Coordinates of C-alpha atoms and ligand atoms in Angstrom, one line a residue:
M8 CA -7.4 -15.7 -21.1
D9 CA -7.4 -13.4 -24.2
I10 CA -5.2 -10.5 -23.1
T11 CA -6.0 -8.6 -26.3
L12 CA -9.5 -8.0 -25.0
S13 CA -8.2 -6.3 -21.9
P14 CA -8.9 -2.5 -21.8
S15 CA -5.3 -1.9 -20.9
Y16 CA -3.8 -4.2 -23.6
D17 CA -2.3 -1.3 -25.7
N18 CA -0.2 -3.6 -27.9
H19 CA 2.0 -5.0 -25.2
E20 CA 5.0 -6.8 -26.7
N21 CA 4.8 -9.8 -24.3
V22 CA 2.7 -10.9 -21.3
V23 CA 3.8 -14.1 -19.5
F24 CA 1.9 -16.0 -16.7
M25 CA 3.4 -18.2 -14.0
D26 CA 1.3 -20.6 -11.9
D27 CA 3.6 -22.8 -9.7
A28 CA 1.8 -25.3 -7.6
E29 CA 4.9 -26.2 -5.6
T30 CA 5.7 -22.7 -4.2
G31 CA 2.2 -21.2 -4.6
L32 CA 3.6 -18.5 -6.9
Q33 CA 1.0 -16.9 -9.1
A34 CA 2.6 -14.1 -11.1
I35 CA 2.4 -12.1 -14.3
I36 CA 5.1 -10.2 -16.1
A37 CA 4.0 -7.6 -18.7
I38 CA 6.4 -6.1 -21.2
H39 CA 4.8 -3.1 -22.8
N40 CA 7.6 -1.6 -25.1
T41 CA 11.3 -2.2 -25.5
N42 CA 12.0 0.3 -28.3
L43 CA 14.4 2.3 -26.0
G44 CA 15.9 -0.7 -24.1
P45 CA 15.0 -3.6 -21.8
A46 CA 11.7 -3.2 -20.0
V47 CA 12.3 -2.1 -16.4
G48 CA 9.7 -1.9 -13.7
G49 CA 9.1 -3.0 -10.2
C50 CA 7.6 -6.3 -8.9
R51 CA 4.4 -5.6 -6.9
M52 CA 2.8 -8.1 -4.5
F53 CA -0.8 -7.5 -3.8
P54 CA -3.9 -9.6 -2.7
Y55 CA -5.7 -9.2 -6.1
A56 CA -9.2 -10.6 -6.1
D57 CA -8.4 -12.7 -9.1
K58 CA -6.1 -13.1 -12.1
S59 CA -8.1 -10.6 -14.3
E60 CA -7.7 -7.9 -11.7
A61 CA -3.9 -8.6 -11.5
L62 CA -3.7 -8.6 -15.3
E63 CA -5.4 -5.2 -15.6
D64 CA -3.0 -3.8 -13.0
V65 CA 0.2 -5.2 -14.5
L66 CA -0.8 -4.0 -18.0
R67 CA -1.6 -0.5 -16.8
L68 CA 1.6 -0.2 -14.7
S69 CA 3.9 -1.5 -17.4
R70 CA 2.5 0.9 -20.0
G71 CA 3.1 3.7 -17.4
M72 CA 6.8 2.6 -17.1
T73 CA 7.3 3.0 -20.9
Y74 CA 6.1 6.6 -20.6
K75 CA 8.0 7.3 -17.4
S76 CA 11.4 6.1 -18.8
A77 CA 10.9 7.8 -22.2
L78 CA 10.2 11.1 -20.5
A79 CA 13.1 10.8 -18.1
G80 CA 15.4 10.2 -21.1
L81 CA 16.4 6.7 -20.0
P82 CA 17.6 3.9 -22.4
M83 CA 14.9 1.7 -21.0
G84 CA 11.5 0.4 -22.0
G85 CA 8.5 -0.3 -19.8
G86 CA 7.5 -3.5 -18.0
K87 CA 6.1 -4.6 -14.6
A88 CA 5.6 -7.8 -12.6
V89 CA 2.8 -8.7 -10.2
I90 CA 2.6 -11.5 -7.7
I91 CA -0.9 -12.4 -6.5
G92 CA -0.9 -12.7 -2.7
D93 CA -0.9 -10.9 0.5
P94 CA 2.7 -9.8 1.2
S95 CA 2.0 -9.7 5.0
H96 CA 1.7 -13.5 5.3
Q97 CA 1.8 -15.3 1.9
K98 CA 5.4 -14.4 0.9
T99 CA 7.9 -17.3 1.2
P100 CA 11.6 -17.6 0.2
A101 CA 10.7 -20.5 -2.1
M102 CA 8.1 -18.3 -3.9
L103 CA 10.6 -15.4 -4.3
S104 CA 13.3 -17.8 -5.7
K105 CA 10.7 -19.1 -8.2
M106 CA 9.9 -15.5 -9.1
G107 CA 13.7 -15.0 -9.8
Q108 CA 13.6 -18.0 -12.1
F109 CA 10.6 -16.6 -13.9
I110 CA 12.3 -13.3 -14.5
D111 CA 15.4 -15.1 -15.7
S112 CA 13.4 -17.1 -18.2
L113 CA 12.9 -13.8 -20.2
N114 CA 16.7 -13.5 -20.7
G115 CA 16.9 -9.8 -19.8
Q116 CA 13.9 -8.6 -21.8
Y117 CA 12.5 -7.6 -18.4
I118 CA 14.5 -6.2 -15.4
S119 CA 12.8 -6.1 -12.1
A120 CA 13.0 -3.9 -9.0
E121 CA 11.2 -3.1 -5.8
D122 CA 7.5 -2.1 -5.7
S123 CA 4.7 -2.0 -3.2
G124 CA 4.6 -5.4 -1.3
T125 CA 8.3 -6.2 -2.1
N126 CA 11.5 -5.0 -0.5
V127 CA 15.2 -5.2 -0.8
S128 CA 15.4 -8.5 1.1
D129 CA 12.8 -10.0 -1.3
L130 CA 14.8 -8.8 -4.3
K131 CA 18.0 -10.3 -2.9
L132 CA 16.3 -13.7 -2.9
M133 CA 15.2 -13.2 -6.5
A134 CA 18.7 -12.0 -7.4
Q135 CA 20.1 -15.4 -6.4
E136 CA 18.3 -16.9 -9.4
T137 CA 18.8 -14.1 -12.0
E138 CA 21.0 -11.2 -12.8
Y139 CA 18.0 -9.2 -14.0
V140 CA 17.1 -7.6 -10.7
L141 CA 18.1 -4.1 -9.7
G142 CA 18.0 -2.2 -6.4
V143 CA 19.7 -4.8 -4.3
N144 CA 22.9 -2.9 -3.4
D145 CA 21.7 -1.4 -0.1
Q146 CA 25.3 -1.1 1.1
Q147 CA 26.1 1.5 -1.6
E148 CA 25.4 5.2 -1.6
F149 CA 22.6 4.5 -4.0
G150 CA 21.1 1.3 -5.4
G151 CA 18.9 0.3 -2.5
D152 CA 15.5 1.8 -1.5
P153 CA 14.6 4.2 -4.3
S154 CA 12.2 6.3 -2.1
P155 CA 14.7 9.1 -1.1
L156 CA 15.6 9.8 -4.7
T157 CA 12.0 9.6 -5.8
A158 CA 11.3 12.3 -3.2
H159 CA 14.3 14.3 -4.4
G160 CA 12.7 14.4 -7.9
I161 CA 9.3 15.4 -6.5
F162 CA 11.0 18.2 -4.5
C163 CA 12.6 19.5 -7.8
G164 CA 9.2 19.2 -9.5
I165 CA 7.4 21.1 -6.7
Q166 CA 10.0 23.9 -7.1
A167 CA 9.4 24.0 -10.9
S168 CA 5.6 24.1 -10.3
L169 CA 5.8 27.0 -7.9
E170 CA 8.0 28.9 -10.3
H171 CA 5.5 28.4 -13.2
K172 CA 2.4 29.1 -11.2
F173 CA 3.5 31.8 -8.8
G174 CA 6.8 33.0 -10.3
R175 CA 8.8 31.9 -7.2
A176 CA 10.8 28.7 -6.9
S177 CA 11.6 29.3 -3.2
L178 CA 9.8 27.0 -0.8
N179 CA 10.2 29.3 2.1
G180 CA 6.8 30.0 3.5
S181 CA 5.0 27.7 1.0
R182 CA 2.3 25.4 2.4
I183 CA 2.4 21.8 1.2
A184 CA -0.3 19.2 2.0
I185 CA 1.0 15.7 1.7
Q186 CA -1.4 12.7 1.5
G187 CA 0.5 9.6 2.7
A188 CA 3.4 9.8 5.1
G189 CA 5.1 6.6 4.0
A190 CA 8.6 6.1 2.5
V191 CA 8.2 8.8 -0.2
G192 CA 5.9 11.2 1.7
R193 CA 8.2 11.4 4.8
S194 CA 11.4 11.8 2.7
L195 CA 9.6 14.6 0.8
A196 CA 8.4 16.2 4.0
K197 CA 11.9 16.3 5.4
K198 CA 13.3 18.0 2.3
L199 CA 10.4 20.6 2.2
I200 CA 10.7 21.4 5.9
D201 CA 14.5 21.8 5.6
A202 CA 13.8 24.3 2.7
G203 CA 11.5 26.4 4.9
A204 CA 8.1 25.1 3.8
E205 CA 5.2 24.5 6.2
V206 CA 4.2 20.8 5.7
F207 CA 0.9 19.1 6.6
V208 CA 0.4 15.4 6.4
A209 CA -2.5 12.9 6.5
D210 CA -2.1 9.1 6.8
I211 CA -4.3 6.2 7.8
N212 CA -1.3 4.8 9.7
D213 CA -0.7 6.6 13.1
H214 CA 2.8 5.4 13.4
N215 CA 3.7 7.1 10.1
I216 CA 2.0 10.3 11.1
R217 CA 4.0 10.4 14.4
A218 CA 7.2 9.8 12.4
A219 CA 6.3 12.8 10.1
Q220 CA 5.5 15.0 13.1
D221 CA 8.9 14.2 14.5
L222 CA 10.3 15.7 11.3
G223 CA 8.3 18.9 11.9
A224 CA 5.2 18.2 9.9
Q225 CA 1.7 19.0 11.2
A226 CA -1.0 16.3 11.1
V227 CA -4.3 16.9 9.3
A228 CA -7.4 14.6 9.3
I229 CA -7.5 12.2 6.4
D230 CA -10.8 13.6 5.1
N231 CA -9.4 17.2 5.1
I232 CA -6.1 16.8 3.3
V233 CA -7.5 17.2 -0.3
S234 CA -9.3 20.4 0.6
F235 CA -6.6 21.7 2.9
D236 CA -5.6 25.4 2.4
A237 CA -2.2 24.9 0.8
D238 CA -0.3 26.0 -2.2
V239 CA 0.5 22.4 -3.3
F240 CA -1.4 19.2 -2.8
A241 CA 1.1 16.3 -3.0
P242 CA -0.5 12.9 -3.3
C243 CA 2.0 10.3 -2.0
A244 CA -0.4 7.4 -1.1
M245 CA -2.6 5.6 -3.6
G246 CA -3.8 6.2 -7.2
A247 CA -7.1 7.7 -8.5
V248 CA -7.0 10.4 -5.9
I249 CA -7.9 13.0 -8.5
N250 CA -11.5 12.1 -9.4
D251 CA -14.9 13.7 -9.9
V252 CA -15.4 14.2 -6.2
T253 CA -11.9 15.4 -5.1
I254 CA -11.5 17.9 -8.0
T255 CA -14.4 20.0 -6.7
K256 CA -12.8 20.0 -3.2
L257 CA -9.2 20.9 -4.1
S258 CA -8.1 24.3 -2.7
A259 CA -4.4 24.0 -3.8
A260 CA -3.4 25.7 -7.1
I261 CA -0.9 22.9 -7.8
V262 CA -1.1 19.1 -7.6
A263 CA 2.4 17.6 -7.5
G264 CA 3.2 14.4 -5.7
G265 CA 4.6 10.9 -6.0
A266 CA 1.7 8.5 -6.2
N267 CA 1.3 6.6 -9.4
N268 CA -1.9 6.9 -11.6
Q269 CA -3.2 10.0 -9.7
L270 CA -5.9 10.7 -12.3
A271 CA -8.9 8.3 -12.0
V272 CA -9.5 8.8 -15.7
P273 CA -7.4 10.8 -18.3
Q274 CA -10.2 13.4 -18.6
H275 CA -9.4 14.6 -15.1
G276 CA -6.3 16.2 -16.5
E277 CA -8.4 18.5 -18.6
M278 CA -10.8 19.1 -15.7
L279 CA -7.8 20.3 -13.6
R280 CA -6.6 22.6 -16.4
K281 CA -10.1 24.2 -16.8
R282 CA -10.2 24.9 -13.0
G283 CA -6.8 26.6 -13.2
V284 CA -5.0 23.9 -11.2
L285 CA -1.5 23.1 -12.4
Y286 CA -0.9 19.4 -12.5
A287 CA 2.6 17.9 -12.5
P288 CA 2.0 14.6 -14.3
D289 CA 2.8 11.7 -11.9
F290 CA 4.9 9.7 -14.4
V291 CA 7.2 12.8 -14.9
I292 CA 7.6 14.0 -11.3
N293 CA 8.0 10.6 -9.6
A294 CA 10.7 9.2 -12.0
G295 CA 13.6 9.7 -9.5
G296 CA 13.5 6.1 -8.4
I297 CA 13.6 4.6 -11.9
I298 CA 16.4 7.1 -12.8
E299 CA 18.4 5.8 -9.8
I300 CA 17.8 2.2 -10.8
C301 CA 18.8 2.8 -14.4
R302 CA 21.9 4.8 -13.5
Q303 CA 22.9 1.9 -11.2
Y304 CA 22.5 -0.5 -14.2
Q305 CA 24.8 1.8 -16.2
N306 CA 27.3 2.0 -13.3
A307 CA 26.9 5.8 -13.3
S308 CA 28.2 8.0 -10.5
V309 CA 25.9 9.3 -7.7
D310 CA 26.5 12.9 -9.0
D311 CA 25.3 11.9 -12.5
C312 CA 22.3 10.3 -11.0
Y313 CA 21.4 13.4 -9.0
A314 CA 22.0 15.6 -12.1
Q315 CA 19.6 13.5 -14.2
I316 CA 16.9 13.5 -11.4
E317 CA 17.2 17.3 -11.1
K318 CA 16.3 17.6 -14.8
I319 CA 12.7 16.6 -13.8
G320 CA 12.2 20.3 -12.9
S321 CA 13.1 21.5 -16.5
T322 CA 11.1 18.7 -18.1
L323 CA 8.1 19.8 -16.2
T324 CA 8.7 23.5 -17.1
Q325 CA 8.7 22.5 -20.8
I326 CA 5.5 20.6 -20.3
F327 CA 3.8 23.5 -18.4
E328 CA 4.8 26.0 -21.1
Q329 CA 3.6 23.8 -23.9
S330 CA 0.3 23.2 -22.1
S331 CA -0.2 26.9 -21.6
E332 CA 0.6 27.7 -25.3
Q333 CA -1.5 24.9 -26.8
K334 CA -4.3 25.0 -24.2
V335 CA -4.0 21.3 -23.7
C336 CA -3.7 19.6 -20.3
T337 CA -0.3 18.8 -18.9
S338 CA -0.9 15.1 -18.7
L339 CA -1.7 14.9 -22.4
V340 CA 1.3 17.1 -23.4
A341 CA 3.6 14.8 -21.3
E342 CA 2.1 11.6 -23.0
Q343 CA 2.7 13.1 -26.4
I344 CA 6.4 14.0 -25.7
A345 CA 6.9 10.4 -24.3
E346 CA 5.3 8.9 -27.4
Q347 CA 7.5 10.9 -29.7
N348 CA 10.6 9.7 -27.7
F349 CA 9.8 6.0 -27.9
S350 CA 8.2 5.9 -31.3
H351 CA 11.1 7.9 -32.9
K352 CA 13.4 5.2 -31.6
A353 CA 11.2 2.5 -33.2
A354 CA 11.3 4.4 -36.5
S355 CA 15.1 4.5 -36.4
K356 CA 15.2 0.7 -35.5
I357 CA 13.1 0.0 -38.6
S358 CA 15.3 2.1 -40.9
S359 CA 18.5 0.6 -39.7
A360 CA 17.1 -2.9 -40.2
A361 CA 16.0 -2.0 -43.8
Ligands
NAD3 P1 4.4 3.5 1.3 O1 3.6 2.3 1.4 O2 5.7 3.6 2.1 O3 3.5 4.8 1.8 C1 2.2 5.0 1.4 C2 1.6 5.6 2.6 O4 0.2 6.0 2.3 C3 1.4 4.7 3.8 O5 2.0 5.4 5.0 C4 -0.1 4.5 3.9 O6 -0.5 4.3 5.3 C5 -0.6 5.7 3.4 N1 -2.0 5.7 2.9 C6 -2.6 4.6 2.2 N2 -3.9 5.0 2.0 C7 -4.1 6.2 2.4 C8 -5.2 7.1 2.5 N3 -6.3 6.8 2.0 N4 -5.0 8.4 3.0 C9 -3.8 8.7 3.5 N5 -2.7 7.9 3.5 C10 -2.9 6.7 3.0 O7 4.6 3.8 -0.3 P2 5.7 4.7 -0.9 O8 6.9 3.9 -1.4 O9 5.9 5.9 0.0 O10 4.9 5.1 -2.3 C11 3.9 6.1 -2.2 C12 3.3 6.3 -3.6 O11 4.3 6.7 -4.5 C13 2.7 5.0 -4.2 O12 1.6 5.4 -5.0 C14 3.8 4.5 -5.1 O13 3.3 3.7 -6.1 C15 4.4 5.8 -5.6 N6 5.8 5.7 -6.0 C16 6.8 5.3 -5.1 C17 8.1 5.2 -5.6 C18 9.2 4.8 -4.6 O14 10.4 5.1 -4.9 N7 8.9 4.3 -3.4 C19 8.4 5.6 -6.9 C20 7.4 6.0 -7.8 C21 6.1 6.0 -7.3

């Protein structure tokens, strides 16, 4: 397979494949950029139709991690791993051990963590084979499931968005429509309700809807959540939710949520701007989890970790202001700032080697 032909290749530094007949492990690790530090990113398990689909996903996700870490000011690069298979019945301890060995073979160039389809127990099995796995210390105050701190960053980002759009950071009386009441969506709902917001949720999973209702959220039909009359639409389920169809239906003036890759194509960022919708770029607002993981790697205190996550609000304000001044969409402004951050480091690497 010639990976340079992939639309998502983007000069990845390294892409490694594993096909282990004994355990059934079929996996890919992609390392996009290590200018700022080792490539960090979760390990996703998903029933991809084939290796090409898995390759596209891992390349796209690892590139996203470079941008996310660079904007969060972390000394980390971008990488990601995918395991091809259905996590509900194809995951075995032997497969996860083999995955740990695969990660270890890269000698710390890539550091893994949790992602969809993997959990802390899976990471613990991998961590028996390698030191390059983070997010396994679920007994500590932080260092386990990153979702609560991801939600904390989104909460700060929603406050910054309300301040920029309406001149008020207070959530009291704000109406927030959350798509996806999973780990991040529910954690976010709780914070918003505690801060006085009215929260509406839609999910394909009734159990998760009931859990959100127990927190005080109101249920909305799945098909109505995008067009729901709210100040903020917070996508917390799947990617590509902002597309040609949904953009015309949006009634919220702000899109600010945790899902990765919310724009179906980059041009949707400009379409949102032209419609007067303020978009908090996903890779900026949902960085709380990766900040937590990085701070754990650096043995930082919990207070330091919260302080850095809370900077997501001021980073977004800077992006919003630049976007208004330059009349360029927020997603493009955010990408340009990230590129300056990680290319600048590359330039200083070259000059110190010279
Ligand atoms: P999760 O699996 O716990 O929750 C996702 C929820 O979305 C589930 O309840 C699912 O039923 C629901 N859902 C799926 N399709 C839906 C649809 N069409 N309409 C409505 N609901 C739907 O996942 P999570 O950890 O909460 O992550 C949510 C999103 O945030 C994902 O895109 C993930 O990549 C992203 N993210 C998560 C973290 C983290 O710390 N967990 C960090 C960064 C980004």
